[in-house]
Amino acid sequence: SILADGTSNQQYTSLTWRTYRYIQLKVTTKDEPLVIDDIYGTFTGYPFVLKTSFESGNDTDKKMLEIGWRTARLCAWETYMDCPYYEQLQYIGDARIQALVTLYNTNDDRLVRNALTLMDNSRIAEGITLSRYPTDLHQEIPTFSLWWIGMLHDYWMYRPDANFIKDKLPGERQVLSFFQRYQGADGSLKNVPYWIFSDWVDNRKGWDYGVAPIGKDGYSSVLDLQLMWTYQVAAEMETAIGFKDIAKLYLLKAAQLKQTIQKKYWDKTKQLYADTEEKNLFSQHANSLAILSGMVTGTESKALAQHLLTDTFMAQASIYYKYYLHQALIKAGLGNNYKKWLGKWQENIDLGMTTWAEMSDVSGTRSDCHAWGSSPNIEFFRTILGVDSDAPGFAKIKIEPHLGDITHISGYMPHPNGMVSTGYKNEAGKWAIDISLPVNTTGRFLWKGKVFPLKAGMNNFNL
């Protein structure tokens, strides 16, 4: 409460900031009236400048991108933040998605590099990072340390800054060394300490405060699959800019895990990977990671992806983990249906939200503003328009659109060498396609099973 002393031109500013949607002002006067000359808010946040355009003629698309960008802006200050109201802390699980939103929508990667460096500096004596940093309230989430390695790989693929990543590889090795201490003879993880958070899953048997089910013998497919995936992406970086012998070790460990996971968790009857050896619990999480880590490929991955969409007995991914679910579905060849998977975001809009809620239970969510839900601000460009990195440093560009029933769409996004623009227009069954790549950059265009080379500058196709 604020007590006015009756003089003119009094001012009040809070000592720190906090996000809000509405302000309720209650005034109690005594013998004299109180005059409020003005009341206003000041926006506080990192000065990102949006460098993208997405023109589909669809108002919902526009709304989703606006809400996602607003959420991303409000969750970025000196560092990324999980939310601008409660903790205001940089969590790795959130930051990986936030960093990709940054890389796809701006040409300013300073906050990404800052996040990667701070997390590297947060590593404890055992080798893993803290779950969130900077903060003096220590919390360890080992699975987030694995996502930090994934975040390193993202930056390596989208920015030509290999020396920066090379400097972080000792930290990556320490993280994986930590996990190796808890791998058994068959490679499977057991008794990993601290909070093994995967996702906020509502009312599903076996899920305990964000931790995926663990079997009677202490094993978890979600944990084993995430470690396998991390060995793979770490091996890619080590092969290119680190030590090839370390890469070989990682690939051997990944291959061992692949055999173990298939033996322990594959359910032949349901044609799914179970969460535990007992094979009585299943999740979108385990099966998404199975596709992303290459446990299944080709027609097998597409069949598994169909199960992800139809088998409702599986524990469902939250708005956060849908990033990984959608990546798996796209990798399996279902990307043309991407816009059909955005029901949770539409629910936010229908409830009048202006930022993305933290939880899938939108009406009961604690935080109304969590940028880990802003993944459409990545996928509208990477999946729908089809723009992705095809080599470390974004040195080559892959254009593989997933248009679904869209007949007219265009957009552009930043690239280290300039801008990438795409335009697709269908008239009378014929597609007019315009793709422009920045200077000194080549790529390839994938369209209905065919591959076309792309040169710097304008590329036109009539297909």
Coordinates of C-alpha atoms in Angstrom, one line a residue:
S1 CA 0.0 0.0 0.0
I2 CA 1.1 3.6 -0.6
L3 CA 0.3 6.5 1.8
A4 CA 0.1 9.9 0.2
D5 CA 1.1 12.9 2.3
G6 CA -1.2 15.4 0.5
T7 CA 1.4 17.3 -1.4
S8 CA 1.3 17.8 -5.2
N9 CA 3.4 15.9 -7.8
Q10 CA 4.1 12.8 -5.7
Q11 CA 5.4 9.9 -7.7
Y12 CA 5.7 6.2 -7.0
T13 CA 7.7 3.6 -8.9
S14 CA 8.1 0.0 -7.8
L15 CA 11.6 -1.1 -6.8
T16 CA 11.6 -3.9 -9.4
W17 CA 9.4 -5.0 -12.2
R18 CA 6.9 -7.8 -12.7
T19 CA 4.7 -8.6 -15.6
Y20 CA 0.9 -8.0 -15.4
R21 CA -2.2 -8.2 -17.5
Y22 CA -4.5 -6.0 -15.4
I23 CA -3.9 -3.4 -12.6
Q24 CA -6.4 -3.0 -9.8
L25 CA -6.2 0.3 -8.0
K26 CA -8.1 0.8 -4.7
V27 CA -8.2 4.3 -3.3
T28 CA -9.4 5.2 0.2
T29 CA -9.5 9.0 1.0
K30 CA -10.1 10.9 4.2
D31 CA -11.2 14.5 4.3
E32 CA -9.6 15.6 1.0
P33 CA -9.9 14.2 -2.5
L34 CA -7.0 12.5 -4.1
V35 CA -6.1 13.5 -7.7
I36 CA -4.3 10.9 -9.8
D37 CA -2.6 12.7 -12.6
D38 CA -1.4 9.7 -14.5
I39 CA -0.8 5.9 -14.2
Y40 CA 1.2 4.0 -16.8
G41 CA 3.5 1.0 -17.3
T42 CA 7.0 0.9 -18.7
F43 CA 8.0 -2.1 -20.8
T44 CA 11.2 -3.8 -19.5
G45 CA 13.0 -6.4 -21.6
Y46 CA 15.8 -7.4 -23.9
P47 CA 15.8 -5.2 -27.0
F48 CA 15.0 -7.9 -29.6
V49 CA 14.0 -6.7 -33.0
L50 CA 11.7 -9.0 -35.0
K51 CA 13.2 -9.7 -38.4
T52 CA 10.5 -12.1 -39.8
S53 CA 7.4 -12.1 -41.9
F54 CA 4.8 -14.8 -42.3
E55 CA 1.9 -14.1 -44.7
S56 CA -0.7 -16.8 -45.0
G57 CA -3.9 -14.7 -45.0
N58 CA -5.0 -16.6 -41.9
D59 CA -5.8 -14.5 -38.8
T60 CA -5.2 -17.4 -36.4
D61 CA -1.7 -17.8 -37.7
K62 CA -1.1 -14.1 -37.2
K63 CA -2.5 -14.3 -33.7
M64 CA -0.3 -17.2 -32.7
L65 CA 2.8 -15.6 -33.9
E66 CA 1.9 -12.3 -32.1
I67 CA 1.2 -14.1 -28.8
G68 CA 4.4 -16.3 -29.1
W69 CA 6.6 -13.3 -29.8
R70 CA 5.1 -11.3 -27.0
T71 CA 5.7 -14.2 -24.7
A72 CA 9.3 -14.6 -25.9
R73 CA 9.9 -10.8 -25.3
L74 CA 8.4 -10.9 -21.8
C75 CA 10.6 -13.9 -20.9
A76 CA 13.9 -12.2 -21.9
W77 CA 15.8 -9.6 -19.9
E78 CA 19.5 -9.8 -18.9
T79 CA 19.0 -13.6 -19.5
Y80 CA 16.2 -15.7 -20.7
M81 CA 13.6 -16.4 -18.0
D82 CA 11.1 -19.1 -17.5
C83 CA 8.4 -16.5 -16.6
P84 CA 8.4 -12.8 -15.8
Y85 CA 6.2 -13.0 -12.8
Y86 CA 7.3 -15.9 -10.5
E87 CA 10.8 -17.3 -10.6
Q88 CA 12.2 -15.1 -13.3
L89 CA 15.0 -17.6 -13.7
Q90 CA 16.9 -19.0 -16.8
Y91 CA 16.0 -22.7 -16.9
I92 CA 17.7 -24.8 -19.6
G93 CA 14.6 -26.7 -20.6
D94 CA 12.9 -23.4 -21.4
A95 CA 16.0 -21.7 -22.7
R96 CA 16.6 -24.2 -25.5
I97 CA 13.2 -23.4 -27.1
Q98 CA 13.7 -19.7 -26.4
A99 CA 17.1 -19.7 -28.0
L100 CA 15.7 -21.2 -31.2
V101 CA 12.9 -18.6 -31.2
T102 CA 15.7 -16.0 -31.1
L103 CA 17.7 -17.6 -33.9
Y104 CA 14.7 -18.0 -36.2
N105 CA 13.3 -14.5 -35.6
T106 CA 16.2 -12.1 -35.0
N107 CA 19.8 -11.6 -36.1
D108 CA 20.8 -11.0 -32.5
D109 CA 22.3 -14.1 -30.8
R110 CA 24.0 -12.4 -27.8
L111 CA 21.4 -13.8 -25.3
V112 CA 21.9 -17.3 -26.8
R113 CA 25.6 -17.2 -26.3
N114 CA 25.2 -15.7 -22.8
A115 CA 22.9 -18.5 -21.8
L116 CA 25.2 -21.2 -23.1
T117 CA 28.2 -19.6 -21.3
L118 CA 26.3 -19.1 -18.0
M119 CA 25.1 -22.7 -18.0
D120 CA 28.6 -23.9 -18.7
N121 CA 29.8 -21.8 -15.7
S122 CA 27.2 -23.2 -13.5
R123 CA 28.5 -26.8 -13.6
I124 CA 29.0 -28.4 -10.2
A125 CA 31.9 -30.6 -9.1
E126 CA 30.0 -33.7 -10.3
G127 CA 30.0 -32.3 -13.9
I128 CA 26.4 -31.4 -14.6
T129 CA 25.1 -27.9 -14.9
L130 CA 22.6 -26.4 -12.6
S131 CA 19.0 -26.5 -13.9
R132 CA 18.8 -22.7 -13.8
Y133 CA 21.4 -20.0 -13.7
P134 CA 22.3 -17.4 -12.6
T135 CA 20.9 -17.8 -9.1
D136 CA 22.1 -18.5 -5.6
L137 CA 19.4 -21.1 -5.0
H138 CA 21.0 -24.3 -6.4
Q139 CA 18.8 -26.8 -8.2
E140 CA 20.0 -29.7 -10.3
I141 CA 18.0 -31.3 -13.1
P142 CA 20.4 -33.7 -14.9
T143 CA 18.0 -34.0 -17.9
F144 CA 18.3 -30.3 -18.4
S145 CA 22.1 -30.7 -18.6
L146 CA 21.5 -33.0 -21.6
W147 CA 19.2 -30.4 -23.2
W148 CA 22.1 -27.9 -22.7
I149 CA 24.2 -30.1 -25.0
G150 CA 21.3 -30.1 -27.4
M151 CA 21.3 -26.3 -27.2
L152 CA 25.0 -26.2 -28.0
H153 CA 24.2 -28.3 -31.1
D154 CA 21.4 -26.0 -32.1
Y155 CA 23.7 -22.9 -31.9
W156 CA 26.5 -24.8 -33.8
M157 CA 24.0 -25.6 -36.6
Y158 CA 22.5 -22.1 -36.9
R159 CA 25.4 -19.8 -36.4
P160 CA 29.0 -19.8 -37.9
D161 CA 30.7 -19.7 -34.5
A162 CA 32.5 -23.0 -34.2
N163 CA 35.2 -21.7 -31.9
F164 CA 32.6 -20.6 -29.3
I165 CA 31.2 -24.2 -29.3
K166 CA 34.6 -25.7 -29.2
D167 CA 35.3 -23.8 -26.0
K168 CA 32.2 -25.5 -24.5
L169 CA 33.0 -29.1 -25.4
P170 CA 35.0 -29.8 -22.2
G171 CA 31.7 -29.0 -20.3
E172 CA 29.8 -31.3 -22.6
R173 CA 32.2 -34.1 -21.8
Q174 CA 31.9 -33.5 -18.1
V175 CA 28.1 -33.7 -18.3
L176 CA 28.2 -37.0 -20.2
S177 CA 30.9 -38.3 -17.8
F178 CA 28.4 -37.7 -15.0
F179 CA 25.8 -39.9 -16.7
Q180 CA 28.3 -42.6 -17.5
R181 CA 28.8 -43.2 -13.8
Y182 CA 25.2 -44.3 -13.6
Q183 CA 25.1 -46.5 -16.7
G184 CA 25.0 -50.2 -16.1
A185 CA 26.8 -52.9 -18.0
D186 CA 24.1 -52.7 -20.7
G187 CA 24.3 -48.9 -20.9
S188 CA 20.9 -48.3 -19.2
L189 CA 20.8 -45.6 -16.5
K190 CA 19.9 -46.3 -12.9
N191 CA 19.8 -44.3 -9.7
V192 CA 20.6 -41.0 -11.3
P193 CA 20.5 -38.5 -8.5
Y194 CA 18.7 -35.1 -8.2
W195 CA 15.4 -34.2 -9.9
I196 CA 15.0 -36.1 -13.1
F197 CA 12.4 -33.9 -14.6
S198 CA 11.0 -34.6 -18.1
D199 CA 7.6 -32.8 -18.3
W200 CA 4.6 -31.7 -16.4
V201 CA 2.2 -34.6 -17.1
D202 CA -1.3 -34.4 -15.6
N203 CA -2.9 -37.3 -13.7
R204 CA -1.1 -40.2 -15.3
K205 CA 0.0 -43.3 -13.4
G206 CA 3.8 -43.5 -12.8
W207 CA 4.5 -39.8 -13.4
D208 CA 5.7 -38.1 -10.2
Y209 CA 6.2 -34.4 -10.1
G210 CA 7.5 -34.2 -13.6
V211 CA 9.6 -37.4 -13.4
A212 CA 8.8 -40.0 -16.0
P213 CA 7.9 -43.5 -14.8
I214 CA 10.7 -45.6 -13.4
G215 CA 10.4 -49.4 -13.4
K216 CA 10.8 -51.8 -10.4
D217 CA 14.5 -52.3 -11.3
G218 CA 15.1 -48.6 -11.5
Y219 CA 15.2 -48.1 -15.3
S220 CA 13.4 -45.5 -17.5
S221 CA 13.1 -45.5 -21.3
V222 CA 12.6 -41.7 -21.3
L223 CA 15.9 -41.2 -19.6
D224 CA 17.8 -43.8 -21.7
L225 CA 16.4 -42.4 -24.9
Q226 CA 17.3 -38.8 -24.0
L227 CA 20.9 -39.9 -23.2
M228 CA 21.1 -41.9 -26.4
W229 CA 20.0 -38.8 -28.4
T230 CA 22.5 -36.6 -26.6
Y231 CA 25.4 -39.0 -27.3
Q232 CA 24.5 -38.7 -31.0
V233 CA 24.4 -34.9 -31.2
A234 CA 27.6 -34.6 -29.0
A235 CA 29.3 -37.1 -31.4
E236 CA 28.5 -34.8 -34.3
M237 CA 30.1 -31.8 -32.6
E238 CA 33.2 -33.8 -31.5
T239 CA 33.7 -35.3 -35.0
A240 CA 33.7 -31.8 -36.6
I241 CA 35.4 -29.6 -34.0
G242 CA 36.5 -31.7 -31.1
F243 CA 38.2 -35.1 -30.7
K244 CA 37.2 -37.9 -33.1
D245 CA 38.1 -40.6 -30.6
I246 CA 35.6 -39.1 -28.1
A247 CA 33.0 -39.1 -30.9
K248 CA 33.7 -42.8 -31.5
L249 CA 33.2 -43.5 -27.8
Y250 CA 29.9 -41.7 -27.8
L251 CA 28.7 -43.5 -30.9
L252 CA 29.6 -46.9 -29.3
K253 CA 27.6 -45.9 -26.2
A254 CA 24.7 -44.8 -28.4
A255 CA 24.7 -48.1 -30.3
Q256 CA 24.8 -50.1 -27.1
L257 CA 21.8 -48.1 -25.7
K258 CA 19.9 -48.7 -29.0
Q259 CA 20.2 -52.4 -28.5
T260 CA 19.3 -52.2 -24.8
I261 CA 16.3 -49.9 -25.4
Q262 CA 14.9 -52.2 -28.1
K263 CA 15.3 -55.3 -25.8
K264 CA 14.0 -53.7 -22.6
Y265 CA 11.2 -51.4 -23.7
W266 CA 9.7 -52.4 -27.1
D267 CA 6.2 -53.8 -26.8
K268 CA 5.5 -56.0 -29.9
T269 CA 1.8 -56.1 -29.2
K270 CA 1.2 -52.4 -29.0
Q271 CA 4.0 -51.6 -31.4
L272 CA 5.2 -48.9 -29.0
Y273 CA 8.2 -48.2 -26.6
A274 CA 7.1 -48.6 -23.0
D275 CA 8.2 -46.3 -20.3
T276 CA 9.5 -49.2 -18.2
E277 CA 10.5 -52.8 -18.5
E278 CA 7.1 -53.9 -17.1
K279 CA 5.6 -52.5 -20.3
N280 CA 2.4 -51.3 -18.6
L281 CA 2.9 -47.6 -19.0
F282 CA 3.4 -45.6 -22.3
S283 CA 4.0 -42.0 -23.2
Q284 CA 4.3 -39.6 -26.1
H285 CA 7.7 -38.7 -24.5
A286 CA 9.4 -42.0 -24.9
N287 CA 8.1 -42.7 -28.4
S288 CA 8.9 -39.1 -29.6
L289 CA 12.5 -39.6 -28.4
A290 CA 12.6 -43.0 -30.1
I291 CA 11.9 -41.3 -33.4
L292 CA 14.3 -38.4 -32.8
S293 CA 17.1 -40.8 -31.7
G294 CA 16.7 -43.1 -34.8
M295 CA 15.3 -46.1 -32.9
V296 CA 12.9 -46.4 -35.9
T297 CA 13.2 -45.0 -39.4
G298 CA 11.3 -45.0 -42.6
T299 CA 7.9 -46.7 -42.6
E300 CA 8.4 -47.9 -39.0
S301 CA 8.8 -44.3 -37.8
K302 CA 5.7 -43.2 -39.6
A303 CA 3.7 -46.1 -38.1
L304 CA 5.0 -45.1 -34.6
A305 CA 4.1 -41.5 -35.3
Q306 CA 0.6 -42.4 -36.1
H307 CA 0.3 -44.1 -32.7
L308 CA 1.5 -40.9 -31.1
L309 CA -1.5 -39.1 -32.6
T310 CA -4.1 -41.8 -32.0
D311 CA -3.3 -43.8 -28.9
T312 CA -4.8 -41.7 -26.1
F313 CA -3.8 -44.2 -23.4
M314 CA -0.3 -42.8 -23.6
A315 CA 0.8 -40.0 -21.3
Q316 CA 0.4 -36.8 -23.3
A317 CA 3.1 -34.1 -23.8
S318 CA 2.5 -30.7 -22.3
I319 CA 2.7 -27.5 -24.3
Y320 CA 6.4 -27.5 -23.5
Y321 CA 7.2 -31.1 -24.6
K322 CA 5.0 -30.8 -27.7
Y323 CA 8.1 -29.2 -29.2
Y324 CA 9.8 -32.6 -29.1
L325 CA 6.6 -34.4 -30.1
H326 CA 6.1 -32.2 -33.1
Q327 CA 9.8 -32.6 -34.1
A328 CA 9.3 -36.4 -34.0
L329 CA 6.1 -36.3 -36.1
I330 CA 7.8 -34.1 -38.7
K331 CA 10.9 -36.3 -38.8
A332 CA 8.5 -39.3 -39.4
G333 CA 7.0 -37.6 -42.5
L334 CA 3.8 -36.1 -41.1
G335 CA 4.8 -32.5 -41.2
N336 CA 2.0 -31.5 -43.6
N337 CA -0.4 -31.9 -40.7
Y338 CA 1.5 -29.5 -38.4
K339 CA -1.2 -26.9 -38.1
K340 CA -3.7 -29.6 -37.0
W341 CA -1.6 -30.2 -33.9
L342 CA -2.0 -26.7 -32.4
G343 CA -5.1 -27.3 -30.4
K344 CA -3.5 -26.4 -27.1
W345 CA -2.4 -23.0 -28.5
Q346 CA -5.9 -22.4 -29.9
E347 CA -7.3 -23.2 -26.4
N348 CA -5.1 -20.4 -25.0
I349 CA -6.5 -18.0 -27.6
D350 CA -10.1 -19.1 -26.9
L351 CA -9.6 -18.4 -23.2
G352 CA -8.4 -14.9 -24.0
M353 CA -4.8 -15.4 -23.2
T354 CA -2.3 -12.9 -24.6
T355 CA 0.7 -15.0 -23.7
W356 CA 1.2 -18.7 -23.6
A357 CA 0.3 -20.5 -20.3
E358 CA 2.9 -22.7 -18.5
M359 CA 0.7 -25.8 -18.2
S360 CA -1.6 -27.8 -20.5
D361 CA -4.4 -27.1 -18.0
V362 CA -4.8 -23.6 -19.3
S363 CA -7.7 -22.6 -17.1
G364 CA -5.8 -23.7 -13.9
T365 CA -2.2 -22.8 -14.9
R366 CA 0.0 -21.0 -12.4
S367 CA 2.0 -18.9 -14.8
D368 CA 0.2 -17.2 -17.6
C369 CA 3.4 -16.4 -19.5
H370 CA 5.9 -19.1 -20.3
A371 CA 8.0 -18.9 -23.4
W372 CA 8.6 -22.7 -23.6
G373 CA 5.2 -22.6 -25.3
S374 CA 6.5 -20.4 -28.2
S375 CA 7.7 -23.2 -30.4
P376 CA 5.2 -22.2 -33.2
N377 CA 7.5 -19.1 -33.7
I378 CA 10.1 -21.7 -34.8
E379 CA 8.0 -24.2 -36.7
F380 CA 6.0 -21.7 -38.8
F381 CA 9.3 -20.9 -40.5
R382 CA 11.2 -24.2 -40.1
T383 CA 8.3 -26.6 -40.8
I384 CA 5.6 -24.8 -42.7
L385 CA 7.8 -22.5 -44.9
G386 CA 10.5 -25.3 -44.6
V387 CA 13.6 -23.3 -43.9
D388 CA 16.3 -25.2 -42.0
S389 CA 20.0 -25.4 -41.6
D390 CA 21.6 -28.1 -43.7
A391 CA 25.2 -27.8 -42.4
P392 CA 27.0 -26.4 -39.3
G393 CA 26.9 -22.6 -39.2
F394 CA 23.8 -22.5 -41.5
A395 CA 26.4 -22.8 -44.3
K396 CA 23.9 -24.6 -46.4
I397 CA 20.1 -24.2 -46.4
K398 CA 17.5 -26.9 -46.8
I399 CA 14.0 -25.8 -47.9
E400 CA 11.4 -28.5 -47.3
P401 CA 7.9 -26.9 -46.9
H402 CA 5.0 -28.6 -45.2
L403 CA 2.0 -26.7 -46.6
G404 CA -0.9 -29.1 -45.8
D405 CA -3.9 -27.5 -47.4
I406 CA -2.3 -24.1 -47.7
T407 CA -2.4 -22.8 -51.3
H408 CA -0.8 -19.3 -50.9
I409 CA 1.8 -18.4 -48.4
S410 CA 5.1 -16.4 -48.2
G411 CA 7.6 -15.3 -45.6
Y412 CA 11.1 -14.5 -44.7
M413 CA 13.5 -14.9 -41.8
P414 CA 17.1 -13.9 -40.9
H415 CA 20.2 -15.9 -41.8
P416 CA 23.9 -15.1 -40.8
N417 CA 24.5 -14.0 -44.4
G418 CA 21.3 -12.0 -44.9
M419 CA 17.7 -13.1 -45.4
V420 CA 15.9 -16.2 -46.6
S421 CA 12.6 -15.7 -48.3
T422 CA 10.1 -18.2 -49.6
G423 CA 6.8 -17.9 -51.5
Y424 CA 4.4 -20.7 -52.5
K425 CA 1.3 -20.1 -54.7
N426 CA -1.0 -22.8 -56.2
E427 CA -3.1 -21.8 -59.2
A428 CA -5.1 -24.4 -61.1
G429 CA -3.0 -27.2 -59.6
K430 CA 0.3 -25.7 -60.6
W431 CA 2.7 -24.3 -58.0
A432 CA 4.7 -21.1 -58.5
I433 CA 7.5 -21.2 -56.0
D434 CA 10.0 -18.4 -55.3
I435 CA 13.0 -18.9 -53.0
S436 CA 15.7 -16.3 -52.3
L437 CA 18.9 -17.2 -50.5
P438 CA 21.4 -14.7 -49.1
V439 CA 24.8 -14.0 -50.7
N440 CA 27.5 -16.7 -50.6
T441 CA 24.9 -19.3 -49.6
T442 CA 23.6 -22.4 -51.5
G443 CA 21.1 -25.0 -50.6
R444 CA 18.6 -27.6 -51.8
F445 CA 14.9 -27.6 -52.2
L446 CA 12.9 -30.7 -51.4
W447 CA 9.5 -31.1 -53.1
K448 CA 7.4 -34.2 -53.3
G449 CA 10.4 -36.6 -53.3
K450 CA 12.5 -34.5 -55.7
V451 CA 15.6 -32.4 -54.8
F452 CA 16.5 -29.2 -56.6
P453 CA 19.7 -27.2 -56.1
L454 CA 19.4 -23.7 -54.9
K455 CA 21.9 -20.9 -55.6
A456 CA 22.4 -17.6 -53.9
G457 CA 19.8 -15.0 -55.0
M458 CA 16.4 -15.8 -56.5
N459 CA 15.3 -19.3 -57.5
N460 CA 12.0 -19.8 -59.3
F461 CA 10.1 -23.0 -59.9
N462 CA 6.9 -23.9 -61.6
L463 CA 5.9 -27.4 -60.5

